[in-house]
Amino acid sequence: MPEALEVNYFLKPLKKFEGKKLLNLEWMNHTSKKKQPLLNDFISELPMKLKNTKRKGKILGASFEKDYSLIFTFGMSGSLEYKQGEPSKEELKYTKALFRFENDEFLLYNNVRNFGTIFIIKGYFEEDKKFSKFDI
């Protein structure tokens, strides 16, 4: 599992998107789609602006307009990567979610061993049980 310092490193590419509009989300991990009851609702509300990001322990939170938030966990080998321009097939090999932002910028959620998760929640992420039970 990435240590808190490494998770802080993953916060940097996420912070680049604060104030920018998320145009599309491509959910590539079909096995975890069932665990996301708000996925279709979230996608139908796009585009929406990323308002705030924060790290708490080994997880990251991102809040969007329209009262949605994402909580990222990384398991043993997960990561977030920033990409300018369309990612290649090779770069998408272990990508489980592809976030397309304005100005042809992308955020890739890579998860080689499938131990990490993205939770889509309604409301501000710091108020959610998954996020608030961790202390910095």
PDB file of N, CA and C in Angstrom, residues 7 9-18 20-28 42 50 52-53 60-64 70-72 74 78-87 91-92 94-111 118:
ATOM      1  N   VAL A   7       0.942   9.012  -1.254  1.00  0.00           N
ATOM      2  CA  VAL A   7      -0.415   9.466  -1.541  1.00  0.00           C
ATOM      3  C   VAL A   7      -0.423  10.989  -1.684  1.00  0.00           C
ATOM      4  N   TYR A   9       1.942  12.627  -2.960  1.00  0.00           N
ATOM      5  CA  TYR A   9       2.457  12.806  -4.316  1.00  0.00           C
ATOM      6  C   TYR A   9       1.326  12.681  -5.340  1.00  0.00           C
ATOM      7  N   PHE A  10       0.351  11.776  -5.100  1.00  0.00           N
ATOM      8  CA  PHE A  10      -0.785  11.597  -6.007  1.00  0.00           C
ATOM      9  C   PHE A  10      -1.739  12.793  -5.953  1.00  0.00           C
ATOM     10  N   LEU A  11      -1.683  13.542  -4.876  1.00  0.00           N
ATOM     11  CA  LEU A  11      -2.539  14.719  -4.748  1.00  0.00           C
ATOM     12  C   LEU A  11      -2.137  15.808  -5.745  1.00  0.00           C
ATOM     13  N   LYS A  12      -0.844  15.878  -6.086  1.00  0.00           N
ATOM     14  CA  LYS A  12      -0.357  16.923  -6.989  1.00  0.00           C
ATOM     15  C   LYS A  12      -1.053  16.902  -8.353  1.00  0.00           C
ATOM     16  N   PRO A  13      -1.151  15.747  -9.039  1.00  0.00           N
ATOM     17  CA  PRO A  13      -1.862  15.794 -10.327  1.00  0.00           C
ATOM     18  C   PRO A  13      -3.346  16.112 -10.166  1.00  0.00           C
ATOM     19  N   LEU A  14      -3.943  15.683  -9.066  1.00  0.00           N
ATOM     20  CA  LEU A  14      -5.358  15.970  -8.825  1.00  0.00           C
ATOM     21  C   LEU A  14      -5.578  17.467  -8.606  1.00  0.00           C
ATOM     22  N   LYS A  15      -4.668  18.111  -7.871  1.00  0.00           N
ATOM     23  CA  LYS A  15      -4.783  19.551  -7.599  1.00  0.00           C
ATOM     24  C   LYS A  15      -4.700  20.395  -8.871  1.00  0.00           C
ATOM     25  N   LYS A  16      -4.026  19.883  -9.918  1.00  0.00           N
ATOM     26  CA  LYS A  16      -3.921  20.619 -11.177  1.00  0.00           C
ATOM     27  C   LYS A  16      -5.285  20.895 -11.797  1.00  0.00           C
ATOM     28  N   PHE A  17      -6.265  20.094 -11.414  1.00  0.00           N
ATOM     29  CA  PHE A  17      -7.582  20.204 -12.020  1.00  0.00           C
ATOM     30  C   PHE A  17      -8.571  21.028 -11.198  1.00  0.00           C
ATOM     31  N   GLU A  18      -8.154  21.525 -10.032  1.00  0.00           N
ATOM     32  CA  GLU A  18      -9.052  22.359  -9.236  1.00  0.00           C
ATOM     33  C   GLU A  18      -9.473  23.579 -10.057  1.00  0.00           C
ATOM     34  N   LYS A  20     -11.218  23.440 -12.772  1.00  0.00           N
ATOM     35  CA  LYS A  20     -11.453  23.054 -14.160  1.00  0.00           C
ATOM     36  C   LYS A  20     -12.660  22.141 -14.251  1.00  0.00           C
ATOM     37  N   LYS A  21     -13.250  22.083 -15.430  1.00  0.00           N
ATOM     38  CA  LYS A  21     -14.448  21.277 -15.636  1.00  0.00           C
ATOM     39  C   LYS A  21     -14.090  19.858 -16.061  1.00  0.00           C
ATOM     40  N   LEU A  22     -14.703  18.905 -15.389  1.00  0.00           N
ATOM     41  CA  LEU A  22     -14.634  17.506 -15.794  1.00  0.00           C
ATOM     42  C   LEU A  22     -15.673  17.318 -16.888  1.00  0.00           C
ATOM     43  N   LEU A  23     -15.219  16.912 -18.071  1.00  0.00           N
ATOM     44  CA  LEU A  23     -16.119  16.777 -19.210  1.00  0.00           C
ATOM     45  C   LEU A  23     -16.666  15.369 -19.363  1.00  0.00           C
ATOM     46  N   ASN A  24     -15.836  14.377 -19.022  1.00  0.00           N
ATOM     47  CA  ASN A  24     -16.243  12.986 -19.232  1.00  0.00           C
ATOM     48  C   ASN A  24     -15.496  12.078 -18.262  1.00  0.00           C
ATOM     49  N   LEU A  25     -16.148  11.012 -17.871  1.00  0.00           N
ATOM     50  CA  LEU A  25     -15.544   9.966 -17.043  1.00  0.00           C
ATOM     51  C   LEU A  25     -15.765   8.649 -17.742  1.00  0.00           C
ATOM     52  N   GLU A  26     -14.677   7.969 -18.062  1.00  0.00           N
ATOM     53  CA  GLU A  26     -14.761   6.646 -18.665  1.00  0.00           C
ATOM     54  C   GLU A  26     -14.359   5.632 -17.608  1.00  0.00           C
ATOM     55  N   TRP A  27     -15.322   4.845 -17.152  1.00  0.00           N
ATOM     56  CA  TRP A  27     -15.100   3.851 -16.089  1.00  0.00           C
ATOM     57  C   TRP A  27     -14.691   2.558 -16.768  1.00  0.00           C
ATOM     58  N   MET A  28     -13.420   2.179 -16.646  1.00  0.00           N
ATOM     59  CA  MET A  28     -12.893   1.034 -17.376  1.00  0.00           C
ATOM     60  C   MET A  28     -12.862  -0.246 -16.545  1.00  0.00           C
ATOM     61  N   PHE A  42     -23.718  10.478 -11.630  1.00  0.00           N
ATOM     62  CA  PHE A  42     -22.555  11.361 -11.695  1.00  0.00           C
ATOM     63  C   PHE A  42     -22.235  11.697 -13.154  1.00  0.00           C
ATOM     64  N   LEU A  50     -14.394  20.835 -10.715  1.00  0.00           N
ATOM     65  CA  LEU A  50     -13.749  20.303  -9.512  1.00  0.00           C
ATOM     66  C   LEU A  50     -13.478  21.481  -8.579  1.00  0.00           C
ATOM     67  N   ASN A  52     -12.592  21.244  -4.910  1.00  0.00           N
ATOM     68  CA  ASN A  52     -11.651  21.113  -3.808  1.00  0.00           C
ATOM     69  C   ASN A  52     -11.069  19.704  -3.777  1.00  0.00           C
ATOM     70  N   THR A  53      -9.802  19.599  -3.369  1.00  0.00           N
ATOM     71  CA  THR A  53      -9.169  18.291  -3.177  1.00  0.00           C
ATOM     72  C   THR A  53      -8.435  18.297  -1.839  1.00  0.00           C
ATOM     73  N   LEU A  60      -7.582  10.116  -0.776  1.00  0.00           N
ATOM     74  CA  LEU A  60      -7.777  11.450  -1.338  1.00  0.00           C
ATOM     75  C   LEU A  60      -9.256  11.690  -1.548  1.00  0.00           C
ATOM     76  N   GLY A  61      -9.672  12.929  -1.366  1.00  0.00           N
ATOM     77  CA  GLY A  61     -11.045  13.327  -1.632  1.00  0.00           C
ATOM     78  C   GLY A  61     -11.070  14.455  -2.635  1.00  0.00           C
ATOM     79  N   ALA A  62     -12.100  14.467  -3.476  1.00  0.00           N
ATOM     80  CA  ALA A  62     -12.289  15.522  -4.469  1.00  0.00           C
ATOM     81  C   ALA A  62     -13.762  15.889  -4.506  1.00  0.00           C
ATOM     82  N   SER A  63     -14.075  17.158  -4.281  1.00  0.00           N
ATOM     83  CA  SER A  63     -15.475  17.577  -4.325  1.00  0.00           C
ATOM     84  C   SER A  63     -15.744  18.363  -5.601  1.00  0.00           C
ATOM     85  N   PHE A  64     -16.915  18.122  -6.173  1.00  0.00           N
ATOM     86  CA  PHE A  64     -17.331  18.735  -7.427  1.00  0.00           C
ATOM     87  C   PHE A  64     -18.565  19.596  -7.204  1.00  0.00           C
ATOM     88  N   LEU A  70     -15.686  12.470  -4.927  1.00  0.00           N
ATOM     89  CA  LEU A  70     -15.001  11.202  -5.177  1.00  0.00           C
ATOM     90  C   LEU A  70     -14.016  10.970  -4.048  1.00  0.00           C
ATOM     91  N   ILE A  71     -13.920   9.730  -3.597  1.00  0.00           N
ATOM     92  CA  ILE A  71     -12.929   9.331  -2.605  1.00  0.00           C
ATOM     93  C   ILE A  71     -12.062   8.261  -3.258  1.00  0.00           C
ATOM     94  N   PHE A  72     -10.752   8.504  -3.288  1.00  0.00           N
ATOM     95  CA  PHE A  72      -9.802   7.588  -3.919  1.00  0.00           C
ATOM     96  C   PHE A  72      -9.029   6.819  -2.851  1.00  0.00           C
ATOM     97  N   PHE A  74      -5.942   3.589  -2.812  1.00  0.00           N
ATOM     98  CA  PHE A  74      -4.965   3.128  -3.793  1.00  0.00           C
ATOM     99  C   PHE A  74      -4.508   1.687  -3.627  1.00  0.00           C
ATOM    100  N   GLY A  78      -1.940   1.366  -6.603  1.00  0.00           N
ATOM    101  CA  GLY A  78      -2.691   2.377  -7.334  1.00  0.00           C
ATOM    102  C   GLY A  78      -1.942   3.689  -7.459  1.00  0.00           C
ATOM    103  N   SER A  79      -2.374   4.505  -8.415  1.00  0.00           N
ATOM    104  CA  SER A  79      -1.757   5.817  -8.591  1.00  0.00           C
ATOM    105  C   SER A  79      -2.688   6.719  -9.415  1.00  0.00           C
ATOM    106  N   LEU A  80      -2.420   8.006  -9.356  1.00  0.00           N
ATOM    107  CA  LEU A  80      -3.073   8.992 -10.212  1.00  0.00           C
ATOM    108  C   LEU A  80      -1.999   9.624 -11.078  1.00  0.00           C
ATOM    109  N   GLU A  81      -2.286   9.777 -12.362  1.00  0.00           N
ATOM    110  CA  GLU A  81      -1.324  10.364 -13.281  1.00  0.00           C
ATOM    111  C   GLU A  81      -1.991  11.450 -14.109  1.00  0.00           C
ATOM    112  N   TYR A  82      -1.264  12.546 -14.299  1.00  0.00           N
ATOM    113  CA  TYR A  82      -1.692  13.642 -15.161  1.00  0.00           C
ATOM    114  C   TYR A  82      -1.201  13.373 -16.569  1.00  0.00           C
ATOM    115  N   LYS A  83      -2.040  13.655 -17.555  1.00  0.00           N
ATOM    116  CA  LYS A  83      -1.641  13.482 -18.949  1.00  0.00           C
ATOM    117  C   LYS A  83      -2.200  14.625 -19.775  1.00  0.00           C
ATOM    118  N   GLN A  84      -1.324  15.308 -20.511  1.00  0.00           N
ATOM    119  CA  GLN A  84      -1.744  16.347 -21.467  1.00  0.00           C
ATOM    120  C   GLN A  84      -1.888  15.667 -22.824  1.00  0.00           C
ATOM    121  N   GLY A  85      -3.040  15.761 -23.423  1.00  0.00           N
ATOM    122  CA  GLY A  85      -3.282  15.101 -24.703  1.00  0.00           C
ATOM    123  C   GLY A  85      -3.790  13.678 -24.504  1.00  0.00           C
ATOM    124  N   GLU A  86      -4.319  13.126 -25.570  1.00  0.00           N
ATOM    125  CA  GLU A  86      -4.926  11.789 -25.540  1.00  0.00           C
ATOM    126  C   GLU A  86      -3.915  10.712 -25.114  1.00  0.00           C
ATOM    127  N   PRO A  87      -4.234   9.916 -24.094  1.00  0.00           N
ATOM    128  CA  PRO A  87      -3.320   8.854 -23.664  1.00  0.00           C
ATOM    129  C   PRO A  87      -3.250   7.730 -24.694  1.00  0.00           C
ATOM    130  N   GLU A  91      -0.425   3.452 -22.235  1.00  0.00           N
ATOM    131  CA  GLU A  91      -0.617   4.206 -20.991  1.00  0.00           C
ATOM    132  C   GLU A  91      -1.919   3.823 -20.284  1.00  0.00           C
ATOM    133  N   LEU A  92      -2.863   3.271 -21.031  1.00  0.00           N
ATOM    134  CA  LEU A  92      -4.166   2.900 -20.470  1.00  0.00           C
ATOM    135  C   LEU A  92      -4.226   1.441 -20.026  1.00  0.00           C
ATOM    136  N   TYR A  94      -3.338  -0.289 -17.384  1.00  0.00           N
ATOM    137  CA  TYR A  94      -3.832  -0.559 -16.035  1.00  0.00           C
ATOM    138  C   TYR A  94      -4.784   0.532 -15.532  1.00  0.00           C
ATOM    139  N   THR A  95      -5.272   1.353 -16.437  1.00  0.00           N
ATOM    140  CA  THR A  95      -6.156   2.447 -16.056  1.00  0.00           C
ATOM    141  C   THR A  95      -7.557   1.905 -15.793  1.00  0.00           C
ATOM    142  N   LYS A  96      -8.103   2.243 -14.634  1.00  0.00           N
ATOM    143  CA  LYS A  96      -9.448   1.792 -14.259  1.00  0.00           C
ATOM    144  C   LYS A  96     -10.484   2.893 -14.430  1.00  0.00           C
ATOM    145  N   ALA A  97     -10.044   4.141 -14.414  1.00  0.00           N
ATOM    146  CA  ALA A  97     -10.946   5.272 -14.660  1.00  0.00           C
ATOM    147  C   ALA A  97     -10.151   6.370 -15.367  1.00  0.00           C
ATOM    148  N   LEU A  98     -10.756   6.930 -16.394  1.00  0.00           N
ATOM    149  CA  LEU A  98     -10.132   7.987 -17.182  1.00  0.00           C
ATOM    150  C   LEU A  98     -11.005   9.232 -17.087  1.00  0.00           C
ATOM    151  N   PHE A  99     -10.447  10.284 -16.505  1.00  0.00           N
ATOM    152  CA  PHE A  99     -11.155  11.547 -16.320  1.00  0.00           C
ATOM    153  C   PHE A  99     -10.687  12.528 -17.382  1.00  0.00           C
ATOM    154  N   ARG A 100     -11.620  12.999 -18.215  1.00  0.00           N
ATOM    155  CA  ARG A 100     -11.281  13.951 -19.277  1.00  0.00           C
ATOM    156  C   ARG A 100     -11.727  15.349 -18.827  1.00  0.00           C
ATOM    157  N   PHE A 101     -10.748  16.244 -18.698  1.00  0.00           N
ATOM    158  CA  PHE A 101     -11.022  17.625 -18.305  1.00  0.00           C
ATOM    159  C   PHE A 101     -10.903  18.542 -19.510  1.00  0.00           C
ATOM    160  N   GLU A 102     -11.289  19.800 -19.325  1.00  0.00           N
ATOM    161  CA  GLU A 102     -11.169  20.786 -20.396  1.00  0.00           C
ATOM    162  C   GLU A 102      -9.694  20.966 -20.766  1.00  0.00           C
ATOM    163  N   ASN A 103      -9.446  21.570 -21.912  1.00  0.00           N
ATOM    164  CA  ASN A 103      -8.101  21.841 -22.438  1.00  0.00           C
ATOM    165  C   ASN A 103      -7.336  20.565 -22.759  1.00  0.00           C
ATOM    166  N   ASP A 104      -8.057  19.474 -23.098  1.00  0.00           N
ATOM    167  CA  ASP A 104      -7.434  18.216 -23.508  1.00  0.00           C
ATOM    168  C   ASP A 104      -6.479  17.663 -22.446  1.00  0.00           C
ATOM    169  N   GLU A 105      -6.890  17.766 -21.169  1.00  0.00           N
ATOM    170  CA  GLU A 105      -6.108  17.248 -20.052  1.00  0.00           C
ATOM    171  C   GLU A 105      -6.834  16.040 -19.458  1.00  0.00           C
ATOM    172  N   PHE A 106      -6.047  15.063 -19.003  1.00  0.00           N
ATOM    173  CA  PHE A 106      -6.608  13.819 -18.497  1.00  0.00           C
ATOM    174  C   PHE A 106      -6.013  13.474 -17.141  1.00  0.00           C
ATOM    175  N   LEU A 107      -6.813  12.801 -16.322  1.00  0.00           N
ATOM    176  CA  LEU A 107      -6.356  12.219 -15.072  1.00  0.00           C
ATOM    177  C   LEU A 107      -6.617  10.726 -15.177  1.00  0.00           C
ATOM    178  N   LEU A 108      -5.568   9.930 -15.004  1.00  0.00           N
ATOM    179  CA  LEU A 108      -5.673   8.480 -15.094  1.00  0.00           C
ATOM    180  C   LEU A 108      -5.588   7.882 -13.702  1.00  0.00           C
ATOM    181  N   TYR A 109      -6.565   7.057 -13.352  1.00  0.00           N
ATOM    182  CA  TYR A 109      -6.530   6.300 -12.100  1.00  0.00           C
ATOM    183  C   TYR A 109      -6.067   4.901 -12.460  1.00  0.00           C
ATOM    184  N   ASN A 110      -4.810   4.606 -12.141  1.00  0.00           N
ATOM    185  CA  ASN A 110      -4.216   3.306 -12.434  1.00  0.00           C
ATOM    186  C   ASN A 110      -4.263   2.433 -11.192  1.00  0.00           C
ATOM    187  N   ASN A 111      -4.534   1.151 -11.399  1.00  0.00           N
ATOM    188  CA  ASN A 111      -4.700   0.244 -10.274  1.00  0.00           C
ATOM    189  C   ASN A 111      -4.337  -1.162 -10.737  1.00  0.00           C
ATOM    190  N   ILE A 118     -12.486   3.721  -6.100  1.00  0.00           N
ATOM    191  CA  ILE A 118     -13.013   5.077  -6.159  1.00  0.00           C
ATOM    192  C   ILE A 118     -14.456   4.992  -5.673  1.00  0.00           C
TER     193      ILE A 118
END
